[in-house]
GROMACS .gro file of C-alpha atoms in nm:
model
  450
    1MET     CA    1  -4.963   4.743  -1.161
    2SER     CA    2  -4.933   4.401  -1.326
    3GLN     CA    3  -4.567   4.458  -1.421
    4SER     CA    4  -4.493   4.581  -1.071
    5ALA     CA    5  -4.654   4.272  -0.918
    6ASP     CA    6  -4.462   4.044  -1.153
    7SER     CA    7  -4.136   4.214  -1.057
    8ALA     CA    8  -4.214   4.180  -0.689
    9THR     CA    9  -4.301   3.812  -0.735
   10THR     CA   10  -3.980   3.751  -0.929
   11ALA     CA   11  -3.772   3.928  -0.664
   12SER     CA   12  -3.944   3.726  -0.392
   13LEU     CA   13  -3.873   3.398  -0.574
   14ASP     CA   14  -3.511   3.498  -0.633
   15GLY     CA   15  -3.477   3.581  -0.265
   16GLN     CA   16  -3.627   3.247  -0.167
   17SER     CA   17  -3.398   3.068  -0.413
   18ALA     CA   18  -3.090   3.245  -0.277
   19GLY     CA   19  -3.200   3.175   0.078
   20GLY     CA   20  -3.260   2.810  -0.004
   21ALA     CA   21  -2.918   2.782  -0.169
   22LEU     CA   22  -2.752   2.942   0.133
   23LEU     CA   23  -2.939   2.709   0.367
   24SER     CA   24  -2.838   2.405   0.160
   25ARG     CA   25  -2.476   2.519   0.162
   26LEU     CA   26  -2.477   2.569   0.539
   27ARG     CA   27  -2.638   2.228   0.586
   28ALA     CA   28  -2.372   2.066   0.365
   29VAL     CA   29  -2.093   2.235   0.562
   30ALA     CA   30  -2.248   2.121   0.890
   31LEU     CA   31  -2.284   1.764   0.767
   32ARG     CA   32  -1.924   1.760   0.642
   33ARG     CA   33  -1.793   1.889   0.973
   34ARG     CA   34  -2.001   1.632   1.160
   35ALA     CA   35  -1.861   1.359   0.934
   36LEU     CA   36  -1.508   1.488   0.999
   37LEU     CA   37  -1.556   1.486   1.375
   38GLY     CA   38  -1.720   1.144   1.361
   39THR     CA   39  -1.436   1.001   1.155
   40VAL     CA   40  -1.168   1.146   1.383
   41ALA     CA   41  -1.358   1.008   1.685
   42ALA     CA   42  -1.384   0.667   1.517
   43SER     CA   43  -1.011   0.678   1.439
   44PHE     CA   44  -0.928   0.737   1.805
   45PHE     CA   45  -1.165   0.457   1.905
   46VAL     CA   46  -0.991   0.229   1.655
   47PHE     CA   47  -0.659   0.330   1.804
   48ALA     CA   48  -0.795   0.239   2.149
   49LEU     CA   49  -0.889  -0.103   2.012
   50GLN     CA   50  -0.541  -0.138   1.862
   51ALA     CA   51  -0.392  -0.051   2.200
   52VAL     CA   52  -0.607  -0.318   2.365
   53GLN     CA   53  -0.500  -0.564   2.095
   54GLY     CA   54  -0.135  -0.477   2.154
   55MET     CA   55  -0.178  -0.523   2.529
   56LEU     CA   56  -0.343  -0.862   2.483
   57LEU     CA   57  -0.076  -0.977   2.236
   58ALA     CA   58   0.191  -0.876   2.485
   59ARG     CA   59   0.019  -1.053   2.774
   60VAL     CA   60  -0.058  -1.369   2.577
   61LEU     CA   61   0.274  -1.405   2.391
   62GLY     CA   62   0.544  -1.221   2.589
   63PRO     CA   63   0.835  -1.032   2.421
   64GLU     CA   64   0.977  -1.327   2.223
   65GLY     CA   65   0.637  -1.455   2.111
   66ARG     CA   66   0.538  -1.099   2.018
   67GLY     CA   67   0.844  -1.084   1.794
   68GLN     CA   68   0.748  -1.415   1.631
   69TYR     CA   69   0.394  -1.291   1.569
   70ASN     CA   70   0.533  -0.971   1.417
   71THR     CA   71   0.751  -1.181   1.184
   72ALA     CA   72   0.458  -1.401   1.076
   73LEU     CA   73   0.235  -1.099   1.000
   74PHE     CA   74   0.493  -0.851   0.870
   75TYR     CA   75   0.468  -0.914   0.496
   76THR     CA   76   0.091  -0.961   0.512
   77HIS     CA   77   0.053  -0.623   0.682
   78LEU     CA   78   0.293  -0.469   0.430
   79LEU     CA   79   0.088  -0.592   0.134
   80MET     CA   80  -0.249  -0.523   0.293
   81PHE     CA   81  -0.233  -0.175   0.136
   82ALA     CA   82   0.066  -0.178  -0.099
   83GLY     CA   83  -0.053  -0.501  -0.261
   84MET     CA   84  -0.376  -0.334  -0.376
   85LEU     CA   85  -0.178  -0.158  -0.651
   86GLY     CA   86  -0.337   0.181  -0.593
   87ILE     CA   87  -0.697   0.080  -0.673
   88PRO     CA   88  -0.847   0.229  -0.350
   89PHE     CA   89  -0.749   0.577  -0.470
   90VAL     CA   90  -0.901   0.520  -0.814
   91ILE     CA   91  -1.218   0.384  -0.652
   92GLN     CA   92  -1.237   0.679  -0.414
   93ARG     CA   93  -1.185   0.931  -0.696
   94ARG     CA   94  -1.455   0.766  -0.907
   95ALA     CA   95  -1.699   0.754  -0.616
   96ALA     CA   96  -1.626   1.119  -0.529
   97SER     CA   97  -1.667   1.249  -0.885
   98SER     CA   98  -1.996   1.386  -1.008
   99SER     CA   99  -2.026   1.116  -1.276
  100SER     CA  100  -2.033   0.847  -1.005
  101ALA     CA  101  -2.277   1.021  -0.771
  102SER     CA  102  -2.581   0.815  -0.871
  103LYS     CA  103  -2.668   0.499  -0.682
  104GLY     CA  104  -2.659   0.291  -1.000
  105SER     CA  105  -2.301   0.384  -1.085
  106LEU     CA  106  -2.190   0.326  -0.725
  107ARG     CA  107  -2.339  -0.024  -0.736
  108GLY     CA  108  -2.145  -0.110  -1.050
  109LEU     CA  109  -1.834   0.041  -0.896
  110SER     CA  110  -1.879  -0.172  -0.582
  111MET     CA  111  -1.889  -0.491  -0.788
  112ALA     CA  112  -1.585  -0.384  -0.989
  113SER     CA  113  -1.404  -0.306  -0.665
  114ILE     CA  114  -1.465  -0.658  -0.532
  115GLY     CA  115  -1.335  -0.815  -0.852
  116ALA     CA  116  -1.019  -0.604  -0.859
  117ALA     CA  117  -0.957  -0.665  -0.486
  118LEU     CA  118  -0.976  -1.043  -0.529
  119ILE     CA  119  -0.717  -1.024  -0.808
  120THR     CA  120  -0.475  -0.815  -0.603
  121GLY     CA  121  -0.538  -1.023  -0.291
  122LEU     CA  122  -0.454  -1.353  -0.456
  123ALA     CA  123  -0.144  -1.206  -0.623
  124SER     CA  124  -0.032  -1.070  -0.285
  125VAL     CA  125  -0.056  -1.417  -0.129
  126VAL     CA  126   0.203  -1.539  -0.380
  127VAL     CA  127   0.430  -1.240  -0.314
  128VAL     CA  128   0.416  -1.297   0.064
  129GLY     CA  129   0.518  -1.658   0.011
  130LEU     CA  130   0.818  -1.559  -0.200
  131LEU     CA  131   0.930  -1.283   0.035
  132SER     CA  132   0.900  -1.508   0.339
  133TYR     CA  133   1.096  -1.792   0.184
  134PHE     CA  134   1.377  -1.584   0.032
  135THR     CA  135   1.427  -1.295   0.276
  136LEU     CA  136   1.371  -1.421   0.630
  137PRO     CA  137   1.697  -1.479   0.823
  138SER     CA  138   1.791  -1.844   0.869
  139GLU     CA  139   1.699  -1.838   1.240
  140LYS     CA  140   1.349  -1.723   1.147
  141GLN     CA  141   1.285  -1.957   0.851
  142SER     CA  142   1.078  -2.188   1.074
  143LEU     CA  143   0.803  -1.924   1.065
  144VAL     CA  144   0.753  -1.940   0.687
  145PRO     CA  145   0.441  -2.168   0.722
  146LEU     CA  146   0.286  -1.915   0.961
  147CYS     CA  147   0.364  -1.636   0.714
  148LEU     CA  148   0.170  -1.830   0.449
  149LEU     CA  149  -0.119  -1.890   0.688
  150ALA     CA  150  -0.141  -1.518   0.761
  151ALA     CA  151  -0.129  -1.437   0.387
  152ILE     CA  152  -0.456  -1.628   0.329
  153SER     CA  153  -0.636  -1.329   0.480
  154LEU     CA  154  -0.517  -1.087   0.207
  155PRO     CA  155  -0.803  -1.137  -0.045
  156LEU     CA  156  -1.051  -1.078   0.239
  157LEU     CA  157  -0.866  -0.770   0.361
  158HIS     CA  158  -0.848  -0.627   0.008
  159VAL     CA  159  -1.223  -0.673  -0.049
  160ARG     CA  160  -1.303  -0.487   0.272
  161LEU     CA  161  -1.062  -0.203   0.192
  162ALA     CA  162  -1.193  -0.168  -0.165
  163LEU     CA  163  -1.551  -0.133  -0.044
  164GLN     CA  164  -1.440   0.115   0.219
  165ALA     CA  165  -1.286   0.322  -0.061
  166VAL     CA  166  -1.634   0.341  -0.218
  167ASP     CA  167  -1.767   0.459   0.119
  168ARG     CA  168  -1.497   0.727   0.150
  169GLY     CA  169  -1.547   0.861  -0.200
  170SER     CA  170  -1.926   0.872  -0.170
  171GLU     CA  171  -1.880   1.021   0.180
  172ASN     CA  172  -2.074   0.743   0.348
  173PHE     CA  173  -1.849   0.782   0.651
  174LEU     CA  174  -2.095   0.621   0.891
  175ARG     CA  175  -2.069   0.287   0.711
  176HIS     CA  176  -1.695   0.331   0.668
  177ASN     CA  177  -1.642   0.399   1.038
  178VAL     CA  178  -1.869   0.119   1.157
  179SER     CA  179  -1.694  -0.141   0.940
  180ASP     CA  180  -1.352  -0.014   1.050
  181VAL     CA  181  -1.442  -0.033   1.418
  182PHE     CA  182  -1.580  -0.384   1.373
  183PHE     CA  183  -1.262  -0.505   1.204
  184TRP     CA  184  -1.041  -0.379   1.485
  185ALA     CA  185  -1.273  -0.513   1.756
  186VAL     CA  186  -1.293  -0.877   1.643
  187LEU     CA  187  -0.938  -0.994   1.715
  188PRO     CA  188  -0.915  -0.831   2.062
  189MET     CA  189  -1.238  -1.004   2.163
  190MET     CA  190  -1.094  -1.342   2.065
  191LEU     CA  191  -0.762  -1.262   2.233
  192CYS     CA  192  -0.949  -1.191   2.556
  193TYR     CA  193  -1.054  -1.554   2.567
  194LEU     CA  194  -0.697  -1.675   2.507
  195TRP     CA  195  -0.568  -1.451   2.784
  196TRP     CA  196  -0.840  -1.568   3.021
  197SER     CA  197  -0.782  -1.935   2.939
  198GLY     CA  198  -0.402  -1.903   2.940
  199SER     CA  199  -0.376  -2.132   2.637
  200GLY     CA  200  -0.256  -1.897   2.364
  201ASP     CA  201   0.049  -1.944   2.141
  202VAL     CA  202   0.172  -1.788   1.817
  203GLU     CA  203   0.000  -2.045   1.594
  204TRP     CA  204  -0.335  -1.983   1.761
  205VAL     CA  205  -0.305  -1.605   1.737
  206VAL     CA  206  -0.212  -1.610   1.367
  207GLY     CA  207  -0.511  -1.836   1.299
  208LEU     CA  208  -0.739  -1.597   1.485
  209SER     CA  209  -0.605  -1.308   1.274
  210VAL     CA  210  -0.724  -1.487   0.961
  211THR     CA  211  -1.062  -1.551   1.125
  212ALA     CA  212  -1.091  -1.179   1.211
  213ALA     CA  213  -1.029  -1.084   0.846
  214LEU     CA  214  -1.302  -1.323   0.731
  215ALA     CA  215  -1.550  -1.185   0.984
  216ALA     CA  216  -1.472  -0.823   0.890
  217ALA     CA  217  -1.517  -0.884   0.516
  218ALA     CA  218  -1.850  -1.061   0.575
  219PHE     CA  219  -1.965  -0.778   0.803
  220ARG     CA  220  -1.885  -0.508   0.545
  221LEU     CA  221  -2.075  -0.700   0.278
  222ALA     CA  222  -2.367  -0.739   0.519
  223LEU     CA  223  -2.378  -0.363   0.583
  224GLY     CA  224  -2.486  -0.313   0.225
  225ARG     CA  225  -2.788  -0.460   0.052
  226LEU     CA  226  -2.787  -0.713  -0.229
  227ALA     CA  227  -2.904  -0.431  -0.455
  228ASP     CA  228  -2.579  -0.244  -0.380
  229PHE     CA  229  -2.394  -0.489  -0.607
  230THR     CA  230  -2.500  -0.513  -0.971
  231TRP     CA  231  -2.372  -0.719  -1.262
  232PRO     CA  232  -2.187  -0.649  -1.484
  233PRO     CA  233  -1.930  -0.445  -1.291
  234ASP     CA  234  -1.879  -0.090  -1.411
  235PRO     CA  235  -1.598  -0.028  -1.489
  236ARG     CA  236  -1.427  -0.359  -1.549
  237PRO     CA  237  -1.190  -0.464  -1.270
  238ARG     CA  238  -0.894  -0.450  -1.510
  239THR     CA  239  -0.977  -0.082  -1.573
  240LEU     CA  240  -0.938  -0.008  -1.204
  241LEU     CA  241  -0.610  -0.200  -1.201
  242ARG     CA  242  -0.478  -0.007  -1.501
  243GLU     CA  243  -0.580   0.332  -1.361
  244GLY     CA  244  -0.434   0.243  -1.023
  245MET     CA  245  -0.080   0.179  -1.146
  246PRO     CA  246   0.051   0.537  -1.097
  247TYR     CA  247  -0.088   0.528  -0.744
  248ALA     CA  248   0.054   0.178  -0.696
  249LEU     CA  249   0.410   0.305  -0.722
  250ALA     CA  250   0.346   0.597  -0.488
  251LYS     CA  251   0.151   0.390  -0.235
  252GLY     CA  252   0.395   0.101  -0.254
  253VAL     CA  253   0.694   0.324  -0.184
  254SER     CA  254   0.499   0.503   0.092
  255ASP     CA  255   0.406   0.177   0.267
  256VAL     CA  256   0.757   0.034   0.234
  257LEU     CA  257   0.903   0.354   0.381
  258ASN     CA  258   0.651   0.350   0.667
  259ARG     CA  259   0.755  -0.008   0.747
  260LEU     CA  260   1.119   0.009   0.643
  261ASP     CA  261   1.231   0.053   1.004
  262GLY     CA  262   1.029  -0.256   1.098
  263LEU     CA  263   1.187  -0.447   0.809
  264LEU     CA  264   1.535  -0.358   0.934
  265VAL     CA  265   1.442  -0.480   1.283
  266LEU     CA  266   1.299  -0.800   1.131
  267LEU     CA  267   1.622  -0.869   0.942
  268LEU     CA  268   1.877  -0.755   1.201
  269ALA     CA  269   1.732  -0.799   1.551
  270THR     CA  270   1.648  -1.093   1.775
  271PHE     CA  271   1.288  -1.200   1.838
  272THR     CA  272   1.295  -1.028   2.180
  273VAL     CA  273   1.416  -0.691   2.046
  274GLN     CA  274   1.167  -0.727   1.762
  275GLY     CA  275   0.895  -0.782   2.021
  276TYR     CA  276   0.997  -0.463   2.204
  277TYR     CA  277   0.994  -0.268   1.878
  278ALA     CA  278   0.658  -0.414   1.778
  279ALA     CA  279   0.513  -0.285   2.106
  280ALA     CA  280   0.680   0.055   2.067
  281VAL     CA  281   0.550   0.127   1.715
  282PRO     CA  282   0.176   0.138   1.800
  283ALA     CA  283   0.250   0.327   2.123
  284ALA     CA  284   0.423   0.608   1.934
  285GLY     CA  285   0.175   0.555   1.650
  286MET     CA  286  -0.091   0.747   1.839
  287LEU     CA  287   0.054   1.049   1.661
  288SER     CA  288  -0.072   0.915   1.326
  289VAL     CA  289  -0.434   0.859   1.432
  290ALA     CA  290  -0.576   1.207   1.372
  291PRO     CA  291  -0.361   1.266   1.058
  292ALA     CA  292  -0.489   0.942   0.903
  293ALA     CA  293  -0.849   1.061   0.945
  294LEU     CA  294  -0.766   1.411   0.819
  295ALA     CA  295  -0.588   1.265   0.515
  296MET     CA  296  -0.917   1.113   0.393
  297PHE     CA  297  -1.079   1.456   0.389
  298ALA     CA  298  -0.768   1.612   0.235
  299PHE     CA  299  -0.796   1.356  -0.048
  300ASN     CA  300  -1.161   1.444  -0.113
  301THR     CA  301  -1.076   1.816  -0.101
  302GLY     CA  302  -0.812   1.767  -0.368
  303ALA     CA  303  -1.033   1.536  -0.577
  304LYS     CA  304  -1.330   1.770  -0.604
  305GLY     CA  305  -1.254   1.951  -0.927
  306PRO     CA  306  -0.960   2.154  -1.060
  307ALA     CA  307  -0.981   2.444  -0.808
  308ARG     CA  308  -0.659   2.498  -0.612
  309ILE     CA  309  -0.649   2.554  -0.238
  310SER     CA  310  -0.611   2.921  -0.144
  311GLY     CA  311  -0.293   3.046   0.018
  312ARG     CA  312  -0.485   3.145   0.331
  313ARG     CA  313  -0.645   2.802   0.370
  314LEU     CA  314  -0.312   2.634   0.303
  315ALA     CA  315  -0.133   2.840   0.568
  316MET     CA  316  -0.408   2.774   0.821
  317ALA     CA  317  -0.420   2.399   0.750
  318SER     CA  318  -0.040   2.367   0.760
  319GLY     CA  319  -0.010   2.562   1.085
  320LEU     CA  320  -0.283   2.361   1.256
  321SER     CA  321  -0.134   2.030   1.138
  322VAL     CA  322   0.214   2.113   1.266
  323ALA     CA  323   0.085   2.257   1.596
  324MET     CA  324  -0.135   1.953   1.654
  325GLN     CA  325   0.159   1.716   1.603
  326VAL     CA  326   0.403   1.914   1.819
  327VAL     CA  327   0.164   1.940   2.115
  328SER     CA  328   0.060   1.576   2.080
  329ALA     CA  329   0.424   1.461   2.066
  330VAL     CA  330   0.518   1.647   2.385
  331VAL     CA  331   0.218   1.515   2.576
  332LEU     CA  332   0.270   1.160   2.451
  333ALA     CA  333   0.641   1.159   2.540
  334LEU     CA  334   0.554   1.256   2.896
  335LEU     CA  335   0.291   0.984   2.931
  336LEU     CA  336   0.454   0.696   2.745
  337PRO     CA  337   0.675   0.547   3.022
  338THR     CA  338   0.383   0.510   3.261
  339LEU     CA  339   0.134   0.402   2.997
  340MET     CA  340   0.354   0.134   2.846
  341LEU     CA  341   0.426  -0.033   3.179
  342LEU     CA  342   0.056  -0.017   3.262
  343VAL     CA  343  -0.055  -0.159   2.927
  344PHE     CA  344   0.218  -0.412   2.843
  345GLY     CA  345   0.357  -0.498   3.186
  346GLU     CA  346   0.707  -0.497   3.333
  347GLU     CA  347   0.823  -0.755   3.076
  348PHE     CA  348   0.812  -0.482   2.812
  349ALA     CA  349   1.011  -0.216   2.998
  350GLY     CA  350   1.272  -0.254   2.724
  351ALA     CA  351   1.020  -0.117   2.472
  352ILE     CA  352   0.998   0.228   2.638
  353PRO     CA  353   1.327   0.369   2.496
  354PHE     CA  354   1.225   0.256   2.147
  355ALA     CA  355   0.883   0.422   2.181
  356LEU     CA  356   1.034   0.753   2.297
  357ALA     CA  357   1.287   0.742   2.012
  358LEU     CA  358   1.004   0.689   1.762
  359VAL     CA  359   0.790   0.985   1.879
  360PRO     CA  360   0.963   1.252   1.661
  361ALA     CA  361   0.948   1.027   1.354
  362LYS     CA  362   0.576   0.955   1.400
  363ALA     CA  363   0.499   1.323   1.458
  364VAL     CA  364   0.666   1.425   1.132
  365ALA     CA  365   0.512   1.129   0.947
  366GLY     CA  366   0.164   1.244   1.054
  367VAL     CA  367   0.208   1.581   0.883
  368GLY     CA  368   0.327   1.395   0.574
  369GLN     CA  369   0.016   1.176   0.576
  370ILE     CA  370  -0.210   1.480   0.543
  371ALA     CA  371   0.003   1.627   0.265
  372GLU     CA  372   0.013   1.303   0.067
  373GLY     CA  373  -0.366   1.268   0.100
  374TYR     CA  374  -0.417   1.606  -0.067
  375LEU     CA  375  -0.164   1.535  -0.343
  376ARG     CA  376  -0.328   1.200  -0.421
  377GLY     CA  377  -0.662   1.377  -0.447
  378ARG     CA  378  -0.503   1.630  -0.684
  379ASN     CA  379  -0.402   1.338  -0.907
  380LYS     CA  380  -0.029   1.393  -0.843
  381PRO     CA  381   0.099   1.063  -0.702
  382HIS     CA  382   0.428   1.104  -0.887
  383ILE     CA  383   0.534   1.377  -0.643
  384GLU     CA  384   0.481   1.151  -0.344
  385PHE     CA  385   0.651   0.862  -0.525
  386ARG     CA  386   0.971   1.055  -0.591
  387ALA     CA  387   0.982   1.214  -0.247
  388ARG     CA  388   0.921   0.881  -0.070
  389LEU     CA  389   1.181   0.706  -0.283
  390ALA     CA  390   1.442   0.963  -0.180
  391GLY     CA  391   1.322   0.937   0.181
  392GLY     CA  392   1.375   0.561   0.177
  393ALA     CA  393   1.730   0.606   0.053
  394ILE     CA  394   1.795   0.860   0.330
  395LEU     CA  395   1.652   0.620   0.590
  396LEU     CA  396   1.874   0.333   0.482
  397THR     CA  397   2.184   0.552   0.461
  398THR     CA  398   2.123   0.697   0.808
  399ALA     CA  399   2.071   0.350   0.958
  400VAL     CA  400   2.391   0.213   0.802
  401VAL     CA  401   2.601   0.514   0.912
  402ALA     CA  402   2.464   0.523   1.269
  403TRP     CA  403   2.450   0.145   1.331
  404PRO     CA  404   2.810   0.107   1.465
  405TRP     CA  405   2.736   0.359   1.745
  406LEU     CA  406   2.364   0.320   1.815
  407HIS     CA  407   2.288  -0.035   1.694
  408GLU     CA  408   1.906  -0.092   1.702
  409PHE     CA  409   1.847   0.269   1.813
  410SER     CA  410   1.989   0.391   1.482
  411ILE     CA  411   1.664   0.270   1.324
  412PRO     CA  412   1.426   0.524   1.494
  413LEU     CA  413   1.674   0.802   1.410
  414ALA     CA  414   1.680   0.685   1.049
  415ALA     CA  415   1.300   0.678   1.045
  416LEU     CA  416   1.291   1.046   1.146
  417ALA     CA  417   1.528   1.142   0.864
  418GLY     CA  418   1.339   0.924   0.616
  419HIS     CA  419   1.002   1.085   0.699
  420ALA     CA  420   1.122   1.445   0.731
  421PHE     CA  421   1.255   1.477   0.376
  422PRO     CA  422   0.939   1.368   0.186
  423THR     CA  423   0.718   1.570   0.422
  424VAL     CA  424   0.908   1.888   0.338
  425VAL     CA  425   0.906   1.808  -0.034
  426MET     CA  426   0.531   1.735  -0.040
  427GLY     CA  427   0.458   2.054   0.156
  428ALA     CA  428   0.657   2.255  -0.097
  429ALA     CA  429   0.469   2.083  -0.382
  430ILE     CA  430   0.133   2.179  -0.232
  431LEU     CA  431   0.249   2.540  -0.196
  432TRP     CA  432   0.368   2.540  -0.557
  433ASP     CA  433   0.035   2.395  -0.670
  434ALA     CA  434  -0.159   2.657  -0.470
  435ARG     CA  435   0.033   2.929  -0.654
  436GLY     CA  436  -0.055   2.779  -0.992
  437GLY     CA  437   0.272   2.597  -1.053
  438HIS     CA  438   0.108   2.273  -1.170
  439ALA     CA  439  -0.180   2.206  -1.404
  440THR     CA  440  -0.434   1.965  -1.265
  441PRO     CA  441  -0.620   1.735  -1.505
  442LYS     CA  442  -0.994   1.785  -1.497
  443SER     CA  443  -1.071   1.422  -1.551
  444GLY     CA  444  -1.160   1.236  -1.234
  445HIS     CA  445  -1.043   0.902  -1.374
  446SER     CA  446  -0.705   0.961  -1.533
  447ALA     CA  447  -0.390   0.944  -1.327
  448SER     CA  448  -0.069   1.117  -1.410
  449GLY     CA  449   0.225   0.904  -1.493
  450VAL     CA  450   0.523   0.849  -1.273
   0.00000   0.00000   0.00000
């Protein structure tokens, strides 16, 4: 009787344990899905804020002034991510790994992230100055001082992005989303006053952009507690910089490719055409909103251990990604002419053809964003690096060949070619990885070489 009772008790405890484990797993899945939906929703809200910002910039500055603002901010925006030398991905991997799950290790990582971000931010200021002075066309050289003013915001932007990488890796998406929304809300609120007062000019707007970066960095620091930052930093900032170098090449090439069409417009077009293109890019950029949010989760999926994605999950994810982009592109193309006139005004009617020409490129680029997020999480930035490098060469070649016939409109066509090639290559790499074609290092902190 005693043995029978013991067996029954053991079976009951095992059943309770299995039930508790199943309940915990279901709760984790529910929380992850809620975080995914919340992040996608926040991304669309951020895009709405960006649209409002674009509208206000257009209304305050007009086409020519919009082109001048784009010139002043171009290199700062380029180095906002590329200038961080890959450290956000290292930070996110460390925060996502089991060894960095404790609060103490996350606090040390937060302090190390701030130190590394200040180093990359200050170095990026110098690079922006050199690029502005040596590469701007002669008719745009008068904007070099404004380029330097905009660059002052880079250390602040890098600090905010580094801390957000901690939030992404530790899956504190609420804090990540709140700080992101705040950043994109500050400048539009200040632009509202300029529009209302009718006193805005390019110098004022660039100065307000720096103020917005300062406010956003202070807000992200305020979201944490003083106890969230401990001394000494763990690891050392230089460790993050060293581990980020493989990602730096991949991310740098990716960001340059994503903005290479804008660089060609900056170097070859007038301020007015540049203003049209600057309005068209965010309009067509709606197609990258959902992929950008999904790429964060794809990164974490790839970063969580050596397990490969199953063929069934890969086929489902790929099919949904492509279908989402195709449907979104068709709907957006139908709505863009009306929306752009409504948002930017009749002055920007010349931006509509550029926006429509950019829709296919942005749709393809969105699929590539999700793929590159997964590959970065799998610790394979060298694949993205090589594919993006080839894509950049294809973009430049297409633009040069098509320029005599299409002029500025050769640039959106070149962007499509430049995004399509690396997207196909990265998709093939993920399929090869799913079939066991690549070994994935188990370490969460080492990065494969380029």
